Amino acid sequence: MNATGFEPAPHQDPDTASAPGRIVLLTTSHRVAPGLLSWPAWQALHAADRVLCADGAHPQLPYLREAGIRVDETSPTTEELVGACAGGHTVVVVATGEGEPALTDGLARLAGSGRTQMPDLELLPASYDLPGARLLDLVQVMDRIRAECPWSSQQTHKGLAKYGIEEAYELVEAIEEGDRDELREELGDVLLQVVFHARIAEDDPDAPFSVDDVAGGIVTKLIHRHPHVFGDETATTPEEVKAHWLRTKATEKQRTSVTDGVPLGQPGLALAAKLTSRVRTAGLEVPLPDTGGIGYELLALAARAETEGIDPEAALRAAARAYRDAIREAETPHHAG
């Protein structure tokens, strides 16, 4: 054994000593439970002449050893690793979380020198992230920030409420502007608000809940309100889907008025349009109050917009942006012709 703790390959038969062998770089996802490896990965591990891992605390090691695989905890040099493959041997390297960049860079340099017969190099993903796996990272990061950040550790639901409103408006603006990069970033900011509030809720001494409870609740709601997807009912048009949604929602909420659940704190035009929508959907005949004044005129305009399928808030924002552009144009010095 040399100074690195790596045992060189045993003496090879002269007939096979010139075979370059193979290095298999085995990668795993920390977001998948250790031991849940693909069948090609298990085949490669069992068939390997040697299995190496530089990290003695790698979460996969107990499961590999339980499966009868000998793993050498060592970090050989590039030359030592290539030498271990001589004679047609296969060496599997269980990659650490960083992916072994020093090893791959060293192999690339050695190959570029042209002085060494290089073994075949195979990258074998042993486990893959499932869709949404990065959400687990977000939960872990938020948990650490809540525990260690002096500002985040003191935040409350009420203290963060204004940021939720701001982020929602910024998301709407990104959608209306059509900026894809901005849209992705603002969606992340809105998602952060959800995860942050859920993490704060875990600390409540009387009625704690977690992000899993939040996700579980919306999953249950979505399944229940989509019987045409998860149940026996059918819906072939958006109108039928909306009818299903409203019917199941009414059963869940047991509301006594179509105005129940309409937040009165939302912007005025959106509030007026929402009330108009509830009245129209319920088939009620409720004349608009007409006592004069600009507020009632705006109410009538919002009701008209909703009836015509127009979002009055979005329409007013678009008009305001056009006005902003006109203001900037007027502020620009005109050059003499």
mmCIF file of C-alpha atoms in Angstrom:
data_model
loop_
_atom_site.group_PDB
_atom_site.id
_atom_site.type_symbol
_atom_site.label_atom_id
_atom_site.label_comp_id
_atom_site.label_asym_id
_atom_site.label_seq_id
_atom_site.Cartn_x
_atom_site.Cartn_y
_atom_site.Cartn_z
ATOM 1 C CA MET A 1 0.000 0.000 0.000
ATOM 2 C CA ASN A 2 1.420 3.427 -0.920
ATOM 3 C CA ALA A 3 1.232 6.825 0.781
ATOM 4 C CA THR A 4 -2.325 7.449 -0.364
ATOM 5 C CA GLY A 5 -3.592 4.242 1.162
ATOM 6 C CA PHE A 6 -4.315 2.845 -2.294
ATOM 7 C CA GLU A 7 -3.297 -0.704 -3.100
ATOM 8 C CA PRO A 8 -1.903 -1.054 -6.629
ATOM 9 C CA ALA A 9 -3.330 -3.635 -8.959
ATOM 10 C CA PRO A 10 -1.908 -7.121 -8.549
ATOM 11 C CA HIS A 11 0.541 -8.490 -11.071
ATOM 12 C CA GLN A 12 -1.198 -9.032 -14.383
ATOM 13 C CA ASP A 13 -0.867 -11.875 -16.843
ATOM 14 C CA PRO A 14 1.357 -10.732 -19.735
ATOM 15 C CA ASP A 15 -1.411 -11.557 -22.201
ATOM 16 C CA THR A 16 -3.876 -9.129 -20.565
ATOM 17 C CA ALA A 17 -1.576 -6.562 -19.012
ATOM 18 C CA SER A 18 -1.903 -4.245 -22.002
ATOM 19 C CA ALA A 19 -5.730 -4.053 -21.802
ATOM 20 C CA PRO A 20 -6.678 -0.533 -20.596
ATOM 21 C CA GLY A 21 -9.724 -1.554 -18.564
ATOM 22 C CA ARG A 22 -12.606 0.701 -17.559
ATOM 23 C CA ILE A 23 -13.442 3.380 -14.981
ATOM 24 C CA VAL A 24 -17.103 3.787 -14.040
ATOM 25 C CA LEU A 25 -17.980 7.043 -12.288
ATOM 26 C CA LEU A 26 -21.134 6.281 -10.325
ATOM 27 C CA THR A 27 -23.241 9.330 -9.433
ATOM 28 C CA THR A 28 -26.241 9.450 -7.120
ATOM 29 C CA SER A 29 -28.779 12.069 -6.102
ATOM 30 C CA HIS A 30 -28.911 13.107 -2.459
ATOM 31 C CA ARG A 31 -32.611 13.799 -3.010
ATOM 32 C CA VAL A 32 -33.315 10.070 -3.424
ATOM 33 C CA ALA A 33 -33.062 7.739 -0.437
ATOM 34 C CA PRO A 34 -29.677 5.959 -0.365
ATOM 35 C CA GLY A 35 -29.748 2.375 -1.540
ATOM 36 C CA LEU A 36 -32.392 3.043 -4.186
ATOM 37 C CA LEU A 37 -30.095 2.563 -7.149
ATOM 38 C CA SER A 38 -30.838 1.613 -10.724
ATOM 39 C CA TRP A 39 -30.413 -1.964 -11.888
ATOM 40 C CA PRO A 40 -27.485 -1.051 -14.234
ATOM 41 C CA ALA A 41 -25.791 0.548 -11.232
ATOM 42 C CA TRP A 42 -26.139 -2.606 -9.105
ATOM 43 C CA GLN A 43 -24.896 -4.699 -12.033
ATOM 44 C CA ALA A 44 -21.821 -2.503 -12.426
ATOM 45 C CA LEU A 45 -21.098 -2.586 -8.692
ATOM 46 C CA HIS A 46 -21.340 -6.364 -8.430
ATOM 47 C CA ALA A 47 -19.279 -6.947 -11.579
ATOM 48 C CA ALA A 48 -16.506 -4.470 -10.690
ATOM 49 C CA ASP A 49 -13.043 -5.635 -9.758
ATOM 50 C CA ARG A 50 -12.793 -2.766 -7.284
ATOM 51 C CA VAL A 51 -15.178 -0.178 -5.849
ATOM 52 C CA LEU A 52 -13.679 3.027 -4.466
ATOM 53 C CA CYS A 53 -15.091 5.983 -2.547
ATOM 54 C CA ALA A 54 -13.138 8.952 -1.203
ATOM 55 C CA ASP A 55 -15.811 9.850 1.367
ATOM 56 C CA GLY A 56 -16.012 7.417 4.262
ATOM 57 C CA ALA A 57 -19.295 9.025 5.368
ATOM 58 C CA HIS A 58 -20.969 8.692 1.966
ATOM 59 C CA PRO A 59 -24.632 7.770 2.623
ATOM 60 C CA GLN A 60 -24.530 4.955 0.053
ATOM 61 C CA LEU A 61 -21.725 2.999 1.704
ATOM 62 C CA PRO A 62 -23.767 1.145 4.382
ATOM 63 C CA TYR A 63 -26.229 -0.052 1.730
ATOM 64 C CA LEU A 64 -23.504 -1.160 -0.658
ATOM 65 C CA ARG A 65 -21.781 -3.150 2.063
ATOM 66 C CA GLU A 66 -25.082 -4.650 3.154
ATOM 67 C CA ALA A 67 -25.432 -5.899 -0.420
ATOM 68 C CA GLY A 68 -22.063 -7.639 -0.128
ATOM 69 C CA ILE A 69 -19.998 -5.097 -2.057
ATOM 70 C CA ARG A 70 -16.535 -4.300 -0.738
ATOM 71 C CA VAL A 71 -15.841 -0.572 -0.903
ATOM 72 C CA ASP A 72 -12.330 0.790 -0.393
ATOM 73 C CA GLU A 73 -12.344 4.203 1.284
ATOM 74 C CA THR A 74 -9.484 5.784 -0.627
ATOM 75 C CA SER A 75 -8.715 8.659 -2.966
ATOM 76 C CA PRO A 76 -6.060 7.488 -5.447
ATOM 77 C CA THR A 77 -4.179 9.764 -7.797
ATOM 78 C CA THR A 78 -5.189 9.739 -11.446
ATOM 79 C CA GLU A 79 -2.146 7.672 -12.356
ATOM 80 C CA GLU A 80 -2.891 5.129 -9.603
ATOM 81 C CA LEU A 81 -6.474 4.788 -10.748
ATOM 82 C CA VAL A 82 -5.436 4.231 -14.360
ATOM 83 C CA GLY A 83 -2.907 1.680 -13.169
ATOM 84 C CA ALA A 84 -5.587 -0.173 -11.212
ATOM 85 C CA CYS A 85 -7.529 -0.637 -14.468
ATOM 86 C CA ALA A 86 -4.574 -2.176 -16.274
ATOM 87 C CA GLY A 87 -5.170 -5.689 -17.422
ATOM 88 C CA GLY A 88 -8.805 -5.080 -18.343
ATOM 89 C CA HIS A 89 -10.029 -4.430 -14.814
ATOM 90 C CA THR A 90 -13.124 -2.378 -14.059
ATOM 91 C CA VAL A 91 -12.961 0.130 -11.205
ATOM 92 C CA VAL A 92 -16.166 1.792 -9.993
ATOM 93 C CA VAL A 93 -15.738 5.153 -8.291
ATOM 94 C CA VAL A 94 -18.686 6.127 -6.105
ATOM 95 C CA ALA A 95 -18.743 9.880 -6.652
ATOM 96 C CA THR A 96 -19.071 12.295 -3.769
ATOM 97 C CA GLY A 97 -21.546 15.155 -3.795
ATOM 98 C CA GLU A 98 -19.164 17.342 -5.805
ATOM 99 C CA GLY A 99 -19.010 14.785 -8.619
ATOM 100 C CA GLU A 100 -15.221 14.161 -8.462
ATOM 101 C CA PRO A 101 -14.065 17.123 -10.626
ATOM 102 C CA ALA A 102 -10.422 16.614 -9.610
ATOM 103 C CA LEU A 103 -10.564 13.046 -10.884
ATOM 104 C CA THR A 104 -12.200 13.861 -14.215
ATOM 105 C CA ASP A 105 -9.883 16.835 -14.782
ATOM 106 C CA GLY A 106 -6.865 14.673 -14.001
ATOM 107 C CA LEU A 107 -8.014 11.982 -16.421
ATOM 108 C CA ALA A 108 -8.526 14.600 -19.128
ATOM 109 C CA ARG A 109 -5.002 15.969 -18.609
ATOM 110 C CA LEU A 110 -3.472 12.501 -18.627
ATOM 111 C CA ALA A 111 -5.336 11.579 -21.794
ATOM 112 C CA GLY A 112 -4.245 14.825 -23.425
ATOM 113 C CA SER A 113 -0.591 14.036 -22.803
ATOM 114 C CA GLY A 114 -0.760 11.126 -25.225
ATOM 115 C CA ARG A 115 1.766 9.174 -23.150
ATOM 116 C CA THR A 116 -0.628 6.832 -21.374
ATOM 117 C CA GLN A 117 -3.038 4.225 -22.646
ATOM 118 C CA MET A 118 -6.269 5.369 -21.063
ATOM 119 C CA PRO A 119 -9.055 3.129 -19.774
ATOM 120 C CA ASP A 120 -12.587 3.653 -20.980
ATOM 121 C CA LEU A 121 -14.471 6.173 -18.837
ATOM 122 C CA GLU A 122 -18.206 5.752 -18.258
ATOM 123 C CA LEU A 123 -20.510 8.090 -16.355
ATOM 124 C CA LEU A 124 -23.298 6.016 -14.802
ATOM 125 C CA PRO A 125 -26.115 7.843 -13.001
ATOM 126 C CA ALA A 126 -27.307 5.447 -10.308
ATOM 127 C CA SER A 127 -30.289 7.521 -9.187
ATOM 128 C CA TYR A 128 -32.108 10.426 -10.773
ATOM 129 C CA ASP A 129 -33.975 13.398 -9.385
ATOM 130 C CA LEU A 130 -37.733 13.142 -9.739
ATOM 131 C CA PRO A 131 -39.666 16.180 -11.040
ATOM 132 C CA GLY A 132 -39.965 18.696 -8.232
ATOM 133 C CA ALA A 133 -36.944 17.315 -6.376
ATOM 134 C CA ARG A 134 -35.363 20.749 -6.047
ATOM 135 C CA LEU A 135 -38.282 21.734 -3.832
ATOM 136 C CA LEU A 136 -36.667 19.536 -1.178
ATOM 137 C CA ASP A 137 -33.554 21.705 -1.417
ATOM 138 C CA LEU A 138 -35.669 24.820 -0.959
ATOM 139 C CA VAL A 139 -37.269 23.393 2.176
ATOM 140 C CA GLN A 140 -33.852 22.470 3.604
ATOM 141 C CA VAL A 141 -32.360 25.880 2.810
ATOM 142 C CA MET A 142 -35.343 27.673 4.335
ATOM 143 C CA ASP A 143 -35.112 25.531 7.445
ATOM 144 C CA ARG A 144 -31.471 26.474 7.949
ATOM 145 C CA ILE A 145 -32.106 30.159 7.283
ATOM 146 C CA ARG A 146 -34.975 30.180 9.784
ATOM 147 C CA ALA A 147 -32.704 28.625 12.395
ATOM 148 C CA GLU A 148 -29.525 30.633 11.793
ATOM 149 C CA CYS A 149 -30.395 34.004 10.224
ATOM 150 C CA PRO A 150 -31.008 36.778 12.812
ATOM 151 C CA TRP A 151 -33.594 38.494 10.588
ATOM 152 C CA SER A 152 -35.449 35.431 9.277
ATOM 153 C CA SER A 153 -35.644 33.803 12.706
ATOM 154 C CA GLN A 154 -37.691 36.743 14.022
ATOM 155 C CA GLN A 155 -40.204 37.032 11.202
ATOM 156 C CA THR A 156 -43.951 36.440 11.669
ATOM 157 C CA HIS A 157 -46.855 35.852 9.321
ATOM 158 C CA LYS A 158 -48.046 39.434 9.825
ATOM 159 C CA GLY A 159 -44.600 40.865 9.290
ATOM 160 C CA LEU A 160 -44.204 39.058 5.974
ATOM 161 C CA ALA A 161 -47.719 39.769 4.677
ATOM 162 C CA LYS A 162 -46.713 42.910 2.756
ATOM 163 C CA TYR A 163 -43.979 41.010 0.928
ATOM 164 C CA GLY A 164 -46.503 38.449 -0.272
ATOM 165 C CA ILE A 165 -48.567 41.214 -1.836
ATOM 166 C CA GLU A 166 -45.514 42.854 -3.400
ATOM 167 C CA GLU A 167 -44.236 39.598 -4.869
ATOM 168 C CA ALA A 168 -47.666 38.781 -6.307
ATOM 169 C CA TYR A 169 -47.784 42.145 -8.056
ATOM 170 C CA GLU A 170 -44.264 41.677 -9.414
ATOM 171 C CA LEU A 171 -45.285 38.265 -10.753
ATOM 172 C CA VAL A 172 -48.296 39.784 -12.513
ATOM 173 C CA GLU A 173 -46.082 42.481 -13.997
ATOM 174 C CA ALA A 174 -43.630 39.877 -15.327
ATOM 175 C CA ILE A 175 -46.530 37.997 -16.937
ATOM 176 C CA GLU A 176 -47.920 41.135 -18.554
ATOM 177 C CA GLU A 177 -44.480 42.234 -19.752
ATOM 178 C CA GLY A 178 -43.837 38.810 -21.306
ATOM 179 C CA ASP A 179 -40.327 38.560 -19.830
ATOM 180 C CA ARG A 180 -39.587 34.838 -19.427
ATOM 181 C CA ASP A 181 -36.475 35.276 -17.265
ATOM 182 C CA GLU A 182 -38.297 37.718 -15.012
ATOM 183 C CA LEU A 183 -41.275 35.355 -14.837
ATOM 184 C CA ARG A 184 -39.103 32.484 -13.627
ATOM 185 C CA GLU A 185 -37.476 34.679 -10.984
ATOM 186 C CA GLU A 186 -40.773 36.105 -9.718
ATOM 187 C CA LEU A 187 -42.327 32.646 -9.494
ATOM 188 C CA GLY A 188 -39.398 31.726 -7.260
ATOM 189 C CA ASP A 189 -40.028 34.764 -5.075
ATOM 190 C CA VAL A 190 -43.703 33.826 -4.693
ATOM 191 C CA LEU A 191 -42.726 30.231 -3.900
ATOM 192 C CA LEU A 192 -40.336 31.520 -1.251
ATOM 193 C CA GLN A 193 -43.227 33.288 0.476
ATOM 194 C CA VAL A 194 -45.164 30.010 0.668
ATOM 195 C CA VAL A 195 -42.218 28.033 2.048
ATOM 196 C CA PHE A 196 -41.260 30.832 4.465
ATOM 197 C CA HIS A 197 -44.769 31.073 5.924
ATOM 198 C CA ALA A 198 -44.976 27.281 6.208
ATOM 199 C CA ARG A 199 -41.669 27.211 8.069
ATOM 200 C CA ILE A 200 -42.866 29.930 10.459
ATOM 201 C CA ALA A 201 -46.028 27.906 11.044
ATOM 202 C CA GLU A 202 -43.950 24.972 12.291
ATOM 203 C CA ASP A 203 -42.894 27.073 15.267
ATOM 204 C CA ASP A 204 -46.431 27.841 16.413
ATOM 205 C CA PRO A 205 -46.873 26.355 19.899
ATOM 206 C CA ASP A 206 -50.630 25.868 19.610
ATOM 207 C CA ALA A 207 -51.435 24.925 16.004
ATOM 208 C CA PRO A 208 -48.243 24.078 14.098
ATOM 209 C CA PHE A 209 -48.244 22.822 10.525
ATOM 210 C CA SER A 210 -45.551 22.244 7.927
ATOM 211 C CA VAL A 211 -45.033 22.691 4.215
ATOM 212 C CA ASP A 212 -46.053 19.036 3.827
ATOM 213 C CA ASP A 213 -49.406 19.853 5.411
ATOM 214 C CA VAL A 214 -49.787 22.782 3.014
ATOM 215 C CA ALA A 215 -48.938 20.639 -0.013
ATOM 216 C CA GLY A 216 -51.112 17.772 1.205
ATOM 217 C CA GLY A 217 -54.071 20.098 1.626
ATOM 218 C CA ILE A 218 -53.887 21.524 -1.882
ATOM 219 C CA VAL A 219 -53.374 18.051 -3.384
ATOM 220 C CA THR A 220 -56.531 16.820 -1.659
ATOM 221 C CA LYS A 221 -58.440 19.891 -2.821
ATOM 222 C CA LEU A 222 -57.295 19.558 -6.431
ATOM 223 C CA ILE A 223 -58.217 15.889 -6.619
ATOM 224 C CA HIS A 224 -61.620 16.512 -5.049
ATOM 225 C CA ARG A 225 -62.385 19.407 -7.371
ATOM 226 C CA HIS A 226 -61.353 17.527 -10.514
ATOM 227 C CA PRO A 227 -63.690 14.509 -10.512
ATOM 228 C CA HIS A 228 -63.469 14.499 -14.314
ATOM 229 C CA VAL A 229 -59.736 13.713 -13.986
ATOM 230 C CA PHE A 230 -59.544 11.589 -10.825
ATOM 231 C CA GLY A 231 -63.117 10.320 -10.632
ATOM 232 C CA ASP A 232 -65.967 9.041 -12.760
ATOM 233 C CA GLU A 233 -67.429 12.341 -13.945
ATOM 234 C CA THR A 234 -66.778 13.723 -17.408
ATOM 235 C CA ALA A 235 -66.015 17.226 -18.641
ATOM 236 C CA THR A 236 -65.149 18.054 -22.219
ATOM 237 C CA THR A 237 -65.294 21.856 -22.120
ATOM 238 C CA PRO A 238 -63.829 24.544 -19.861
ATOM 239 C CA GLU A 239 -67.380 25.504 -18.915
ATOM 240 C CA GLU A 240 -68.122 22.007 -17.624
ATOM 241 C CA VAL A 241 -64.868 22.015 -15.658
ATOM 242 C CA LYS A 242 -65.806 25.328 -14.047
ATOM 243 C CA ALA A 243 -69.243 23.937 -13.178
ATOM 244 C CA HIS A 244 -67.629 20.946 -11.445
ATOM 245 C CA TRP A 245 -65.298 23.272 -9.556
ATOM 246 C CA LEU A 246 -68.047 25.588 -8.354
ATOM 247 C CA ARG A 247 -70.313 22.706 -7.349
ATOM 248 C CA THR A 248 -67.678 20.933 -5.258
ATOM 249 C CA LYS A 249 -66.465 24.219 -3.796
ATOM 250 C CA ALA A 250 -69.983 25.137 -2.701
ATOM 251 C CA THR A 251 -70.341 21.746 -1.003
ATOM 252 C CA GLU A 252 -66.993 22.146 0.790
ATOM 253 C CA LYS A 253 -67.485 25.709 1.980
ATOM 254 C CA GLN A 254 -71.200 25.543 2.896
ATOM 255 C CA ARG A 255 -71.486 29.267 2.193
ATOM 256 C CA THR A 256 -74.690 31.176 2.784
ATOM 257 C CA SER A 257 -73.909 34.003 0.352
ATOM 258 C CA VAL A 258 -72.184 34.265 -3.014
ATOM 259 C CA THR A 259 -70.074 37.018 -1.474
ATOM 260 C CA ASP A 260 -68.585 34.709 1.168
ATOM 261 C CA GLY A 261 -64.869 34.247 0.638
ATOM 262 C CA VAL A 262 -64.412 37.398 -1.452
ATOM 263 C CA PRO A 263 -61.533 39.325 0.190
ATOM 264 C CA LEU A 264 -62.594 42.925 0.659
ATOM 265 C CA GLY A 265 -58.995 44.085 0.990
ATOM 266 C CA GLN A 266 -58.102 43.432 -2.644
ATOM 267 C CA PRO A 267 -57.802 46.324 -5.145
ATOM 268 C CA GLY A 268 -61.121 48.045 -5.824
ATOM 269 C CA LEU A 269 -61.502 47.175 -9.514
ATOM 270 C CA ALA A 270 -60.651 43.514 -8.844
ATOM 271 C CA LEU A 271 -63.146 43.461 -5.974
ATOM 272 C CA ALA A 272 -65.906 44.929 -8.119
ATOM 273 C CA ALA A 273 -65.197 42.458 -10.926
ATOM 274 C CA LYS A 274 -65.166 39.509 -8.499
ATOM 275 C CA LEU A 275 -68.532 40.466 -7.017
ATOM 276 C CA THR A 276 -69.949 40.876 -10.523
ATOM 277 C CA SER A 277 -68.623 37.456 -11.485
ATOM 278 C CA ARG A 278 -70.182 35.812 -8.415
ATOM 279 C CA VAL A 279 -73.568 37.416 -9.162
ATOM 280 C CA ARG A 280 -73.448 36.405 -12.814
ATOM 281 C CA THR A 281 -72.382 32.825 -12.075
ATOM 282 C CA ALA A 282 -75.148 32.429 -9.498
ATOM 283 C CA GLY A 283 -77.743 33.712 -11.984
ATOM 284 C CA LEU A 284 -78.854 36.508 -9.684
ATOM 285 C CA GLU A 285 -80.410 39.749 -10.840
ATOM 286 C CA VAL A 286 -78.842 42.459 -8.688
ATOM 287 C CA PRO A 287 -78.885 45.973 -10.185
ATOM 288 C CA LEU A 288 -75.813 48.085 -9.584
ATOM 289 C CA PRO A 289 -76.351 50.829 -7.018
ATOM 290 C CA ASP A 290 -76.514 54.238 -8.659
ATOM 291 C CA THR A 291 -76.222 57.012 -6.129
ATOM 292 C CA GLY A 292 -73.806 59.115 -8.150
ATOM 293 C CA GLY A 293 -70.128 59.727 -7.660
ATOM 294 C CA ILE A 294 -66.972 58.459 -9.328
ATOM 295 C CA GLY A 295 -66.864 55.307 -7.194
ATOM 296 C CA TYR A 296 -70.169 54.081 -8.601
ATOM 297 C CA GLU A 297 -69.046 54.996 -12.109
ATOM 298 C CA LEU A 298 -65.935 52.867 -11.608
ATOM 299 C CA LEU A 299 -68.098 50.060 -10.235
ATOM 300 C CA ALA A 300 -70.215 50.156 -13.390
ATOM 301 C CA LEU A 301 -67.096 50.110 -15.603
ATOM 302 C CA ALA A 302 -65.644 47.144 -13.680
ATOM 303 C CA ALA A 303 -68.929 45.257 -13.988
ATOM 304 C CA ARG A 304 -69.040 45.963 -17.709
ATOM 305 C CA ALA A 305 -65.458 44.773 -18.166
ATOM 306 C CA GLU A 306 -66.106 41.516 -16.292
ATOM 307 C CA THR A 307 -69.217 40.859 -18.361
ATOM 308 C CA GLU A 308 -67.145 41.332 -21.534
ATOM 309 C CA GLY A 309 -64.429 38.977 -20.269
ATOM 310 C CA ILE A 310 -61.927 41.733 -19.538
ATOM 311 C CA ASP A 311 -59.883 41.998 -16.349
ATOM 312 C CA PRO A 312 -60.412 45.631 -15.340
ATOM 313 C CA GLU A 313 -57.253 45.710 -13.221
ATOM 314 C CA ALA A 314 -55.132 44.458 -16.123
ATOM 315 C CA ALA A 315 -56.831 46.841 -18.522
ATOM 316 C CA LEU A 316 -56.176 49.809 -16.259
ATOM 317 C CA ARG A 317 -52.538 48.758 -15.759
ATOM 318 C CA ALA A 318 -52.062 48.545 -19.528
ATOM 319 C CA ALA A 319 -53.547 52.007 -19.945
ATOM 320 C CA ALA A 320 -51.358 53.321 -17.109
ATOM 321 C CA ARG A 321 -48.238 51.898 -18.753
ATOM 322 C CA ALA A 322 -49.165 53.622 -21.996
ATOM 323 C CA TYR A 323 -49.614 56.841 -20.037
ATOM 324 C CA ARG A 324 -46.230 56.329 -18.378
ATOM 325 C CA ASP A 325 -44.607 55.952 -21.798
ATOM 326 C CA ALA A 326 -46.301 59.134 -22.955
ATOM 327 C CA ILE A 327 -44.981 60.968 -19.886
ATOM 328 C CA ARG A 328 -41.444 59.779 -20.578
ATOM 329 C CA GLU A 329 -41.771 60.858 -24.185
ATOM 330 C CA ALA A 330 -42.894 64.310 -23.078
ATOM 331 C CA GLU A 331 -39.903 64.502 -20.718
ATOM 332 C CA THR A 332 -37.440 63.774 -23.526
ATOM 333 C CA PRO A 333 -35.842 66.946 -24.928
ATOM 334 C CA HIS A 334 -36.849 67.490 -28.526
ATOM 335 C CA HIS A 335 -34.014 68.189 -30.972
ATOM 336 C CA ALA A 336 -34.386 71.078 -33.311
ATOM 337 C CA GLY A 337 -35.227 69.974 -36.814
#
